[in-house]
PDB file of C-alpha atoms in Angstrom:
ATOM      1  CA  MET A   1      54.102 -24.451   0.489  1.00 61.00           C
ATOM      2  CA  LYS A   2      57.618 -22.785   0.625  1.00 63.00           C
ATOM      3  CA  GLN A   3      58.662 -25.533   2.992  1.00 68.00           C
ATOM      4  CA  LEU A   4      57.625 -28.223   0.719  1.00 63.00           C
ATOM      5  CA  ARG A   5      59.282 -26.319  -2.148  1.00 68.00           C
ATOM      6  CA  CYS A   6      56.103 -25.677  -3.789  1.00 69.00           C
ATOM      7  CA  LYS A   7      55.816 -22.257  -5.524  1.00 74.00           C
ATOM      8  CA  PRO A   8      52.488 -20.588  -5.076  1.00 75.00           C
ATOM      9  CA  ASP A   9      50.929 -19.541  -8.351  1.00 79.00           C
ATOM     10  CA  VAL A  10      48.598 -16.706  -9.097  1.00 84.00           C
ATOM     11  CA  TYR A  11      45.418 -18.763  -7.788  1.00 85.00           C
ATOM     12  CA  ALA A  12      47.086 -19.284  -4.574  1.00 85.00           C
ATOM     13  CA  TYR A  13      47.860 -15.599  -4.127  1.00 84.00           C
ATOM     14  CA  ASP A  14      44.321 -14.534  -5.180  1.00 88.00           C
ATOM     15  CA  THR A  15      42.991 -17.049  -2.712  1.00 89.00           C
ATOM     16  CA  VAL A  16      45.124 -15.624   0.338  1.00 90.00           C
ATOM     17  CA  ILE A  17      44.289 -12.039  -0.748  1.00 90.00           C
ATOM     18  CA  TYR A  18      40.665 -12.799  -0.856  1.00 90.00           C
ATOM     19  CA  ALA A  19      40.847 -14.172   2.654  1.00 91.00           C
ATOM     20  CA  LEU A  20      42.755 -11.333   4.039  1.00 90.00           C
ATOM     21  CA  CYS A  21      40.330  -8.811   2.526  1.00 88.00           C
ATOM     22  CA  ARG A  22      37.319 -10.629   3.982  1.00 86.00           C
ATOM     23  CA  VAL A  23      38.677 -10.121   7.499  1.00 86.00           C
ATOM     24  CA  GLY A  24      39.784  -6.679   6.947  1.00 82.00           C
ATOM     25  CA  PHE A  25      43.606  -7.198   6.665  1.00 88.00           C
ATOM     26  CA  PHE A  26      43.960  -4.786   3.614  1.00 85.00           C
ATOM     27  CA  LYS A  27      47.446  -3.821   4.430  1.00 87.00           C
ATOM     28  CA  LYS A  28      48.567  -7.459   4.365  1.00 89.00           C
ATOM     29  CA  ALA A  29      46.621  -7.982   1.252  1.00 88.00           C
ATOM     30  CA  LYS A  30      47.903  -4.913  -0.503  1.00 88.00           C
ATOM     31  CA  PHE A  31      51.479  -6.180   0.637  1.00 88.00           C
ATOM     32  CA  LEU A  32      50.950  -9.320  -1.139  1.00 87.00           C
ATOM     33  CA  LEU A  33      49.596  -7.326  -4.413  1.00 86.00           C
ATOM     34  CA  GLU A  34      52.867  -5.092  -4.369  1.00 84.00           C
ATOM     35  CA  HIS A  35      54.846  -8.312  -4.005  1.00 82.00           C
ATOM     36  CA  MET A  36      53.234  -9.724  -7.145  1.00 83.00           C
ATOM     37  CA  GLU A  37      53.587  -6.604  -9.133  1.00 79.00           C
ATOM     38  CA  LEU A  38      57.567  -6.630  -8.526  1.00 80.00           C
ATOM     39  CA  PRO A  39      59.540  -6.938 -11.941  1.00 77.00           C
ATOM     40  CA  GLY A  40      60.227 -10.154 -12.724  1.00 69.00           C
ATOM     41  CA  PHE A  41      57.951 -11.796 -10.319  1.00 71.00           C
ATOM     42  CA  ARG A  42      57.089 -15.330 -11.588  1.00 74.00           C
ATOM     43  CA  CYS A  43      53.185 -15.046 -11.191  1.00 79.00           C
ATOM     44  CA  PRO A  44      52.248 -11.277 -11.745  1.00 83.00           C
ATOM     45  CA  PRO A  45      48.619 -10.277 -10.586  1.00 85.00           C
ATOM     46  CA  ASP A  46      45.757 -10.797 -13.237  1.00 86.00           C
ATOM     47  CA  LYS A  47      42.370  -9.021 -13.644  1.00 89.00           C
ATOM     48  CA  TYR A  48      40.715 -11.274 -11.102  1.00 91.00           C
ATOM     49  CA  THR A  49      43.284 -10.336  -8.374  1.00 90.00           C
ATOM     50  CA  TYR A  50      42.586  -6.614  -9.016  1.00 90.00           C
ATOM     51  CA  THR A  51      38.814  -7.354  -8.974  1.00 92.00           C
ATOM     52  CA  ILE A  52      39.098  -8.998  -5.644  1.00 91.00           C
ATOM     53  CA  MET A  53      40.830  -5.924  -4.291  1.00 91.00           C
ATOM     54  CA  ILE A  54      38.309  -3.411  -5.868  1.00 92.00           C
ATOM     55  CA  GLY A  55      35.256  -5.261  -4.702  1.00 89.00           C
ATOM     56  CA  SER A  56      36.597  -5.672  -1.122  1.00 89.00           C
ATOM     57  CA  TYR A  57      37.389  -1.916  -0.920  1.00 87.00           C
ATOM     58  CA  CYS A  58      33.893  -1.162  -2.191  1.00 87.00           C
ATOM     59  CA  LYS A  59      32.281  -3.487   0.240  1.00 83.00           C
ATOM     60  CA  HIS A  60      34.142  -2.732   3.410  1.00 81.00           C
ATOM     61  CA  SER A  61      34.223   1.022   3.145  1.00 75.00           C
ATOM     62  CA  LEU A  62      30.452   1.282   3.817  1.00 71.00           C
ATOM     63  CA  LEU A  63      30.919  -0.819   6.906  1.00 72.00           C
ATOM     64  CA  THR A  64      33.327   1.621   8.718  1.00 69.00           C
ATOM     65  CA  GLY A  65      30.876   4.648   8.788  1.00 67.00           C
ATOM     66  CA  CYS A  66      33.642   7.046   8.590  1.00 73.00           C
ATOM     67  CA  LYS A  67      33.591   9.412   5.691  1.00 76.00           C
ATOM     68  CA  LYS A  68      37.349   9.702   5.623  1.00 79.00           C
ATOM     69  CA  ALA A  69      37.720   6.071   5.371  1.00 77.00           C
ATOM     70  CA  ILE A  70      35.168   5.979   2.761  1.00 80.00           C
ATOM     71  CA  ARG A  71      36.966   8.531   0.722  1.00 82.00           C
ATOM     72  CA  ARG A  72      40.217   6.745   1.365  1.00 84.00           C
ATOM     73  CA  ARG A  73      38.899   3.397   0.046  1.00 83.00           C
ATOM     74  CA  LEU A  74      37.204   5.122  -2.881  1.00 84.00           C
ATOM     75  CA  TRP A  75      40.537   6.355  -3.997  1.00 88.00           C
ATOM     76  CA  GLU A  76      42.266   2.952  -3.572  1.00 88.00           C
ATOM     77  CA  ALA A  77      39.521   1.337  -5.611  1.00 90.00           C
ATOM     78  CA  ASN A  78      39.745   3.750  -8.546  1.00 89.00           C
ATOM     79  CA  HIS A  79      43.436   3.760  -8.311  1.00 90.00           C
ATOM     80  CA  LEU A  80      43.409  -0.258  -8.665  1.00 91.00           C
ATOM     81  CA  PHE A  81      40.936   0.350 -11.626  1.00 93.00           C
ATOM     82  CA  ARG A  82      43.305   2.732 -13.379  1.00 91.00           C
ATOM     83  CA  MET A  83      46.131   0.403 -12.682  1.00 90.00           C
ATOM     84  CA  MET A  84      44.264  -2.391 -14.225  1.00 90.00           C
ATOM     85  CA  LEU A  85      43.736  -0.324 -17.556  1.00 91.00           C
ATOM     86  CA  PHE A  86      47.501   0.786 -17.495  1.00 91.00           C
ATOM     87  CA  LYS A  87      48.629  -2.965 -17.467  1.00 88.00           C
ATOM     88  CA  GLY A  88      46.379  -3.793 -20.337  1.00 89.00           C
ATOM     89  CA  PHE A  89      43.600  -5.622 -18.455  1.00 90.00           C
ATOM     90  CA  THR A  90      40.119  -5.498 -19.517  1.00 89.00           C
ATOM     91  CA  PRO A  91      37.810  -5.048 -16.701  1.00 91.00           C
ATOM     92  CA  ASP A  92      34.745  -7.328 -16.755  1.00 92.00           C
ATOM     93  CA  VAL A  93      31.081  -6.805 -15.624  1.00 94.00           C
ATOM     94  CA  VAL A  94      32.007  -7.929 -11.970  1.00 94.00           C
ATOM     95  CA  THR A  95      34.591  -5.066 -11.750  1.00 94.00           C
ATOM     96  CA  TYR A  96      32.253  -2.324 -13.066  1.00 95.00           C
ATOM     97  CA  ASN A  97      29.518  -3.620 -10.776  1.00 94.00           C
ATOM     98  CA  CYS A  98      31.342  -3.159  -7.719  1.00 93.00           C
ATOM     99  CA  LEU A  99      32.418   0.356  -8.596  1.00 93.00           C
ATOM    100  CA  ILE A 100      28.976   1.327  -9.728  1.00 94.00           C
ATOM    101  CA  ASP A 101      27.167  -0.085  -6.948  1.00 93.00           C
ATOM    102  CA  TRP A 102      29.627   1.571  -4.325  1.00 90.00           C
ATOM    103  CA  CYS A 103      29.304   5.128  -6.183  1.00 91.00           C
ATOM    104  CA  CYS A 104      25.497   4.794  -6.274  1.00 92.00           C
ATOM    105  CA  LYS A 105      25.508   4.055  -2.442  1.00 90.00           C
ATOM    106  CA  THR A 106      27.845   6.812  -1.687  1.00 88.00           C
ATOM    107  CA  TYR A 107      25.766   9.088  -3.873  1.00 90.00           C
ATOM    108  CA  ARG A 108      28.593   9.670  -6.606  1.00 91.00           C
ATOM    109  CA  ILE A 109      26.051   9.170  -9.536  1.00 94.00           C
ATOM    110  CA  GLY A 110      28.492  11.228 -11.702  1.00 94.00           C
ATOM    111  CA  ARG A 111      31.106   8.903 -11.514  1.00 92.00           C
ATOM    112  CA  ALA A 112      28.815   5.939 -11.903  1.00 94.00           C
ATOM    113  CA  LEU A 113      27.361   7.178 -14.983  1.00 94.00           C
ATOM    114  CA  GLU A 114      31.018   7.565 -16.299  1.00 94.00           C
ATOM    115  CA  LEU A 115      31.605   3.940 -15.552  1.00 94.00           C
ATOM    116  CA  PHE A 116      28.339   3.160 -17.196  1.00 95.00           C
ATOM    117  CA  GLU A 117      29.295   4.700 -20.470  1.00 94.00           C
ATOM    118  CA  ASP A 118      32.759   3.180 -20.075  1.00 93.00           C
ATOM    119  CA  MET A 119      31.285  -0.257 -20.067  1.00 92.00           C
ATOM    120  CA  ASN A 120      29.489   0.444 -23.355  1.00 89.00           C
ATOM    121  CA  LYS A 121      32.793   1.836 -24.948  1.00 91.00           C
ATOM    122  CA  ARG A 122      34.508  -1.434 -24.174  1.00 90.00           C
ATOM    123  CA  SER A 123      31.576  -3.692 -25.250  1.00 89.00           C
ATOM    124  CA  CYS A 124      30.972  -4.969 -21.852  1.00 91.00           C
ATOM    125  CA  ALA A 125      27.428  -5.659 -21.465  1.00 92.00           C
ATOM    126  CA  PRO A 126      25.860  -4.543 -18.150  1.00 94.00           C
ATOM    127  CA  ASN A 127      23.432  -7.037 -16.411  1.00 93.00           C
ATOM    128  CA  ARG A 128      20.624  -6.927 -14.043  1.00 94.00           C
ATOM    129  CA  VAL A 129      23.090  -5.928 -11.144  1.00 94.00           C
ATOM    130  CA  THR A 130      24.074  -3.040 -13.074  1.00 95.00           C
ATOM    131  CA  TYR A 131      20.828  -1.651 -13.551  1.00 96.00           C
ATOM    132  CA  ASN A 132      19.623  -2.698  -9.988  1.00 95.00           C
ATOM    133  CA  SER A 133      22.150  -0.267  -8.690  1.00 95.00           C
ATOM    134  CA  PHE A 134      20.990   2.656 -10.512  1.00 96.00           C
ATOM    135  CA  ILE A 135      17.229   1.884  -9.925  1.00 95.00           C
ATOM    136  CA  ARG A 136      18.056   2.011  -6.122  1.00 95.00           C
ATOM    137  CA  TYR A 137      19.815   5.225  -6.118  1.00 95.00           C
ATOM    138  CA  TYR A 138      17.139   6.949  -8.223  1.00 95.00           C
ATOM    139  CA  CYS A 139      14.334   5.646  -6.006  1.00 94.00           C
ATOM    140  CA  VAL A 140      16.185   6.816  -2.959  1.00 93.00           C
ATOM    141  CA  VAL A 141      16.554  10.354  -4.314  1.00 94.00           C
ATOM    142  CA  ASN A 142      13.224  10.403  -5.553  1.00 92.00           C
ATOM    143  CA  GLU A 143      13.814  10.476  -9.177  1.00 94.00           C
ATOM    144  CA  ILE A 144      11.599   7.742  -9.931  1.00 94.00           C
ATOM    145  CA  ASP A 145      11.241   8.580 -13.815  1.00 94.00           C
ATOM    146  CA  LYS A 146      14.775   7.879 -14.448  1.00 95.00           C
ATOM    147  CA  ALA A 147      14.511   4.670 -12.352  1.00 94.00           C
ATOM    148  CA  ILE A 148      11.586   3.721 -14.543  1.00 94.00           C
ATOM    149  CA  GLU A 149      13.844   4.486 -17.637  1.00 95.00           C
ATOM    150  CA  MET A 150      16.604   2.238 -16.470  1.00 94.00           C
ATOM    151  CA  LEU A 151      14.176  -0.559 -15.989  1.00 93.00           C
ATOM    152  CA  LYS A 152      12.858  -0.180 -19.522  1.00 93.00           C
ATOM    153  CA  ARG A 153      16.241   0.131 -20.912  1.00 94.00           C
ATOM    154  CA  MET A 154      17.443  -3.291 -19.192  1.00 93.00           C
ATOM    155  CA  ARG A 155      14.171  -4.709 -21.113  1.00 90.00           C
ATOM    156  CA  GLU A 156      14.705  -3.175 -24.504  1.00 91.00           C
ATOM    157  CA  MET A 157      18.524  -3.954 -24.464  1.00 90.00           C
ATOM    158  CA  ASN A 158      18.145  -7.743 -23.415  1.00 89.00           C
ATOM    159  CA  HIS A 159      20.577  -6.901 -20.556  1.00 91.00           C
ATOM    160  CA  GLY A 160      18.734  -8.888 -18.103  1.00 87.00           C
ATOM    161  CA  ILE A 161      15.173  -9.914 -16.974  1.00 89.00           C
ATOM    162  CA  PRO A 162      13.834  -7.638 -14.010  1.00 89.00           C
ATOM    163  CA  THR A 163      12.923  -9.548 -11.034  1.00 88.00           C
ATOM    164  CA  THR A 164      11.430  -8.642  -7.572  1.00 88.00           C
ATOM    165  CA  SER A 165      14.648  -6.843  -6.645  1.00 90.00           C
ATOM    166  CA  SER A 166      14.373  -4.516  -9.687  1.00 91.00           C
ATOM    167  CA  TYR A 167      10.588  -3.614  -9.282  1.00 92.00           C
ATOM    168  CA  THR A 168      10.438  -3.417  -5.437  1.00 91.00           C
ATOM    169  CA  PRO A 169      12.167  -0.116  -5.052  1.00 93.00           C
ATOM    170  CA  ILE A 170      10.125   1.427  -7.872  1.00 94.00           C
ATOM    171  CA  ILE A 171       6.913   0.163  -6.408  1.00 92.00           C
ATOM    172  CA  TYR A 172       7.834   1.517  -2.947  1.00 92.00           C
ATOM    173  CA  ALA A 173       8.901   4.996  -4.364  1.00 93.00           C
ATOM    174  CA  LEU A 174       5.841   5.192  -6.155  1.00 92.00           C
ATOM    175  CA  CYS A 175       3.495   4.320  -3.036  1.00 90.00           C
ATOM    176  CA  GLU A 176       5.618   7.012  -1.152  1.00 89.00           C
ATOM    177  CA  ALA A 177       4.819   9.628  -3.861  1.00 90.00           C
ATOM    178  CA  GLY A 178       1.159   8.845  -4.080  1.00 87.00           C
ATOM    179  CA  ARG A 179       1.344   7.393  -7.572  1.00 90.00           C
ATOM    180  CA  VAL A 180      -0.488   4.526  -6.427  1.00 88.00           C
ATOM    181  CA  VAL A 181      -2.192   3.297  -9.807  1.00 88.00           C
ATOM    182  CA  GLU A 182       1.366   3.177 -11.284  1.00 90.00           C
ATOM    183  CA  ALA A 183       2.722   1.150  -8.622  1.00 88.00           C
ATOM    184  CA  ARG A 184      -0.321  -1.175  -9.274  1.00 86.00           C
ATOM    185  CA  ASP A 185       0.766  -1.570 -12.785  1.00 87.00           C
ATOM    186  CA  PHE A 186       4.224  -2.424 -11.777  1.00 89.00           C
ATOM    187  CA  LEU A 187       3.071  -5.088  -9.388  1.00 85.00           C
ATOM    188  CA  THR A 188       0.869  -6.566 -12.083  1.00 82.00           C
ATOM    189  CA  ASN A 189       3.721  -6.514 -14.629  1.00 84.00           C
ATOM    190  CA  LEU A 190       5.951  -8.283 -11.931  1.00 83.00           C
ATOM    191  CA  GLY A 191       3.347 -10.999 -11.553  1.00 76.00           C
ATOM    192  CA  ASP A 192       2.885 -11.565 -15.142  1.00 76.00           C
ATOM    193  CA  GLY A 193       6.542 -11.876 -15.664  1.00 75.00           C
ATOM    194  CA  GLY A 194       6.432 -14.943 -13.439  1.00 74.00           C
ATOM    195  CA  SER A 195       7.963 -13.347 -10.194  1.00 77.00           C
ATOM    196  CA  ILE A 196       6.213 -13.186  -6.899  1.00 76.00           C
ATOM    197  CA  PRO A 197       6.626  -9.826  -5.001  1.00 79.00           C
ATOM    198  CA  ARG A 198       7.512  -9.778  -1.405  1.00 80.00           C
ATOM    199  CA  GLU A 199       4.768  -9.888   1.111  1.00 78.00           C
ATOM    200  CA  TYR A 200       5.776  -6.530   2.295  1.00 82.00           C
ATOM    201  CA  THR A 201       5.531  -5.017  -1.117  1.00 83.00           C
ATOM    202  CA  TYR A 202       2.184  -6.734  -2.064  1.00 80.00           C
ATOM    203  CA  LYS A 203       0.644  -5.371   1.374  1.00 83.00           C
ATOM    204  CA  LEU A 204       1.876  -1.876   0.517  1.00 86.00           C
ATOM    205  CA  VAL A 205      -0.030  -1.621  -2.776  1.00 85.00           C
ATOM    206  CA  CYS A 206      -3.048  -3.088  -1.399  1.00 83.00           C
ATOM    207  CA  ASP A 207      -3.160  -0.714   1.611  1.00 84.00           C
ATOM    208  CA  ALA A 208      -2.574   2.227  -0.748  1.00 84.00           C
ATOM    209  CA  LEU A 209      -5.460   1.140  -3.010  1.00 82.00           C
ATOM    210  CA  ASP A 210      -7.572   0.813   0.004  1.00 82.00           C
ATOM    211  CA  THR A 211      -6.968   4.094   1.050  1.00 81.00           C
ATOM    212  CA  LEU A 212      -7.878   5.760  -2.231  1.00 76.00           C
ATOM    213  CA  GLY A 213     -10.897   3.421  -2.449  1.00 75.00           C
ATOM    214  CA  GLU A 214      -9.614   1.827  -5.419  1.00 70.00           C
ATOM    215  CA  SER A 215      -9.144  -1.824  -4.161  1.00 65.00           C
ATOM    216  CA  ASN A 216     -10.995  -3.149  -7.272  1.00 65.00           C
ATOM    217  CA  LEU A 217      -8.048  -2.104  -9.459  1.00 62.00           C
ATOM    218  CA  LEU A 218      -6.384  -5.194  -8.401  1.00 63.00           C
ATOM    219  CA  ASP A 219      -8.447  -8.053  -9.976  1.00 62.00           C
ATOM    220  CA  GLY A 220      -9.070 -11.232  -8.128  1.00 61.00           C
ATOM    221  CA  GLU A 221      -7.108 -13.432 -10.184  1.00 57.00           C
ATOM    222  CA  MET A 222      -3.974 -11.559  -9.638  1.00 61.00           C
ATOM    223  CA  HIS A 223      -4.921 -11.293  -5.914  1.00 60.00           C
ATOM    224  CA  ARG A 224      -5.094 -15.307  -5.845  1.00 65.00           C
ATOM    225  CA  LYS A 225      -1.854 -15.704  -7.837  1.00 62.00           C
ATOM    226  CA  ILE A 226       0.299 -13.213  -5.543  1.00 65.00           C
ATOM    227  CA  GLU A 227      -1.141 -14.456  -2.201  1.00 63.00           C
ATOM    228  CA  GLY A 228      -0.619 -18.052  -3.344  1.00 62.00           C
ATOM    229  CA  GLY A 229       2.831 -17.368  -4.237  1.00 58.00           C
ATOM    230  CA  VAL A 230       3.586 -15.296  -0.936  1.00 57.00           C
ATOM    231  CA  ALA A 231       2.128 -18.164   1.068  1.00 58.00           C
ATOM    232  CA  ASN A 232       4.370 -20.734  -0.803  1.00 59.00           C
ATOM    233  CA  ARG A 233       7.489 -18.695  -0.296  1.00 55.00           C
ATOM    234  CA  ALA A 234       6.552 -18.501   3.627  1.00 53.00           C
ATOM    235  CA  CYS A 235       6.156 -22.146   3.810  1.00 57.00           C
ATOM    236  CA  ALA A 236       9.481 -22.836   1.933  1.00 53.00           C
ATOM    237  CA  SER A 237      11.400 -20.291   4.273  1.00 51.00           C
ATOM    238  CA  ARG A 238       9.884 -22.054   7.413  1.00 52.00           C
ATOM    239  CA  ARG A 239      10.547 -25.507   5.956  1.00 50.00           C
ATOM    240  CA  GLY A 240      14.275 -24.161   5.097  1.00 47.00           C
ATOM    241  CA  THR A 241      14.576 -23.121   8.562  1.00 44.00           C
ATOM    242  CA  VAL A 242      13.538 -26.491   9.993  1.00 41.00           C
ATOM    243  CA  MET A 243      15.812 -28.172   7.572  1.00 41.00           C
ATOM    244  CA  SER A 244      18.589 -26.095   8.610  1.00 45.00           C
ATOM    245  CA  ASP A 245      18.122 -26.845  12.396  1.00 48.00           C
ATOM    246  CA  HIS A 246      17.964 -30.437  11.612  1.00 49.00           C
ATOM    247  CA  ALA A 247      21.033 -30.334   9.784  1.00 51.00           C
ATOM    248  CA  VAL A 248      22.729 -28.770  12.595  1.00 48.00           C
ATOM    249  CA  GLU A 249      21.661 -31.417  14.748  1.00 48.00           C
ATOM    250  CA  VAL A 250      22.677 -34.323  12.441  1.00 50.00           C
ATOM    251  CA  GLU A 251      26.163 -32.650  12.069  1.00 56.00           C
ATOM    252  CA  ALA A 252      26.505 -32.233  15.871  1.00 51.00           C
ATOM    253  CA  ALA A 253      25.321 -36.045  16.180  1.00 51.00           C
ATOM    254  CA  ILE A 254      28.118 -37.376  13.556  1.00 52.00           C
ATOM    255  CA  SER A 255      30.638 -35.044  15.123  1.00 53.00           C
ATOM    256  CA  PHE A 256      29.925 -36.678  18.691  1.00 43.00           C
ATOM    257  CA  ARG A 257      30.004 -40.086  17.188  1.00 51.00           C
ATOM    258  CA  GLN A 258      33.299 -39.474  15.480  1.00 56.00           C
ATOM    259  CA  TRP A 259      34.776 -38.084  18.530  1.00 48.00           C
ATOM    260  CA  LEU A 260      33.567 -41.145  20.637  1.00 47.00           C
ATOM    261  CA  ARG A 261      34.688 -43.549  17.887  1.00 54.00           C
ATOM    262  CA  ASN A 262      38.391 -41.929  18.243  1.00 53.00           C
ATOM    263  CA  ASN A 263      38.327 -42.260  21.891  1.00 50.00           C
ATOM    264  CA  ILE A 264      36.430 -45.393  22.561  1.00 49.00           C
ATOM    265  CA  HIS A 265      39.734 -47.436  23.385  1.00 49.00           C
ATOM    266  CA  MET A 266      40.587 -44.791  25.992  1.00 46.00           C
ATOM    267  CA  ALA A 267      37.148 -45.397  27.473  1.00 44.00           C
ATOM    268  CA  GLU A 268      37.356 -49.165  27.236  1.00 49.00           C
ATOM    269  CA  GLY A 269      40.658 -49.113  28.910  1.00 47.00           C
ATOM    270  CA  PHE A 270      39.613 -47.173  31.961  1.00 41.00           C
ATOM    271  CA  ALA A 271      36.565 -49.325  32.175  1.00 44.00           C
ATOM    272  CA  ALA A 272      38.547 -52.439  32.266  1.00 46.00           C
ATOM    273  CA  ARG A 273      41.412 -51.633  34.721  1.00 43.00           C
ATOM    274  CA  GLY A 274      39.956 -48.735  36.721  1.00 46.00           C
ATOM    275  CA  LEU A 275      42.357 -46.176  38.386  1.00 41.00           C
ATOM    276  CA  ASN A 276      44.995 -47.607  40.560  1.00 44.00           C
ATOM    277  CA  ASN A 277      46.263 -45.685  43.823  1.00 42.00           C
ATOM    278  CA  GLU A 278      47.847 -46.455  47.143  1.00 42.00           C
ATOM    279  CA  THR A 279      44.494 -47.142  48.682  1.00 41.00           C
ATOM    280  CA  GLY A 280      43.434 -49.625  46.106  1.00 43.00           C
ATOM    281  CA  ASN A 281      41.713 -49.911  42.867  1.00 44.00           C
ATOM    282  CA  ILE A 282      38.630 -47.437  42.065  1.00 38.00           C
ATOM    283  CA  ASN A 283      36.567 -48.204  39.180  1.00 42.00           C
ATOM    284  CA  GLU A 284      35.088 -45.339  37.012  1.00 41.00           C
ATOM    285  CA  THR A 285      31.569 -47.110  37.418  1.00 39.00           C
ATOM    286  CA  ASP A 286      31.810 -46.812  41.359  1.00 40.00           C
ATOM    287  CA  THR A 287      32.412 -43.029  41.416  1.00 38.00           C
ATOM    288  CA  PRO A 288      29.706 -40.521  41.710  1.00 37.00           C
TER     289      PRO A 288
END
């Protein structure tokens, strides 16, 4: 762009920073961000620039498996979040979700709750992703009642419609805790809400009910509805796999045809004149 005397704007910088973060080049991405923050720079960073960096720090820190690297990138993400506020930017729900999900996965629930309260103070409504982060955390640490409270709060505040990803951790935790009847109730609520549970979740509840001798607690209509939905999902998954494989084959065939079309004149030239050398003419068709 600079060679063509085309000055990059903030969207170009955001794209490059996002690409660098995806492959783990955080030093180069941070260098570009610091370059944008220089006084008088024509395209200063916006809230999306900071959100890209924060989300990348949160996502890639858990992949390292190193506690020191996790703490370092946690500090970097929180520093960028404070820098956003200092510069007058209002974080959106995506920014908060990145930090809250990261804090929940690293068992920093205190910081996650602080961010959750800060969302309410800034009139930033949480969504289903926000609540799912808390639900997963509370189920992992065996605080199931708090997870259920989060699910109820999401429905009461109209902050999203609970789906399979919201119910599954609670159902699994209830079965592990021996609260099978409550797990059956949540499975029924999930089906009544129009969502189809995962096959593993459905079998887990059925096996737990059979163990207690209460298999009749799940009525036949619900059995047929869930089993039909699970079967349809499996068929759709297999169909998608077949379509994906077919698409790869078609793409490969198209690429080969394009390559052949671009090089057909070379093949015709070789076929017409063969290869001349000192011993005579040797045609391609005569070679083994």
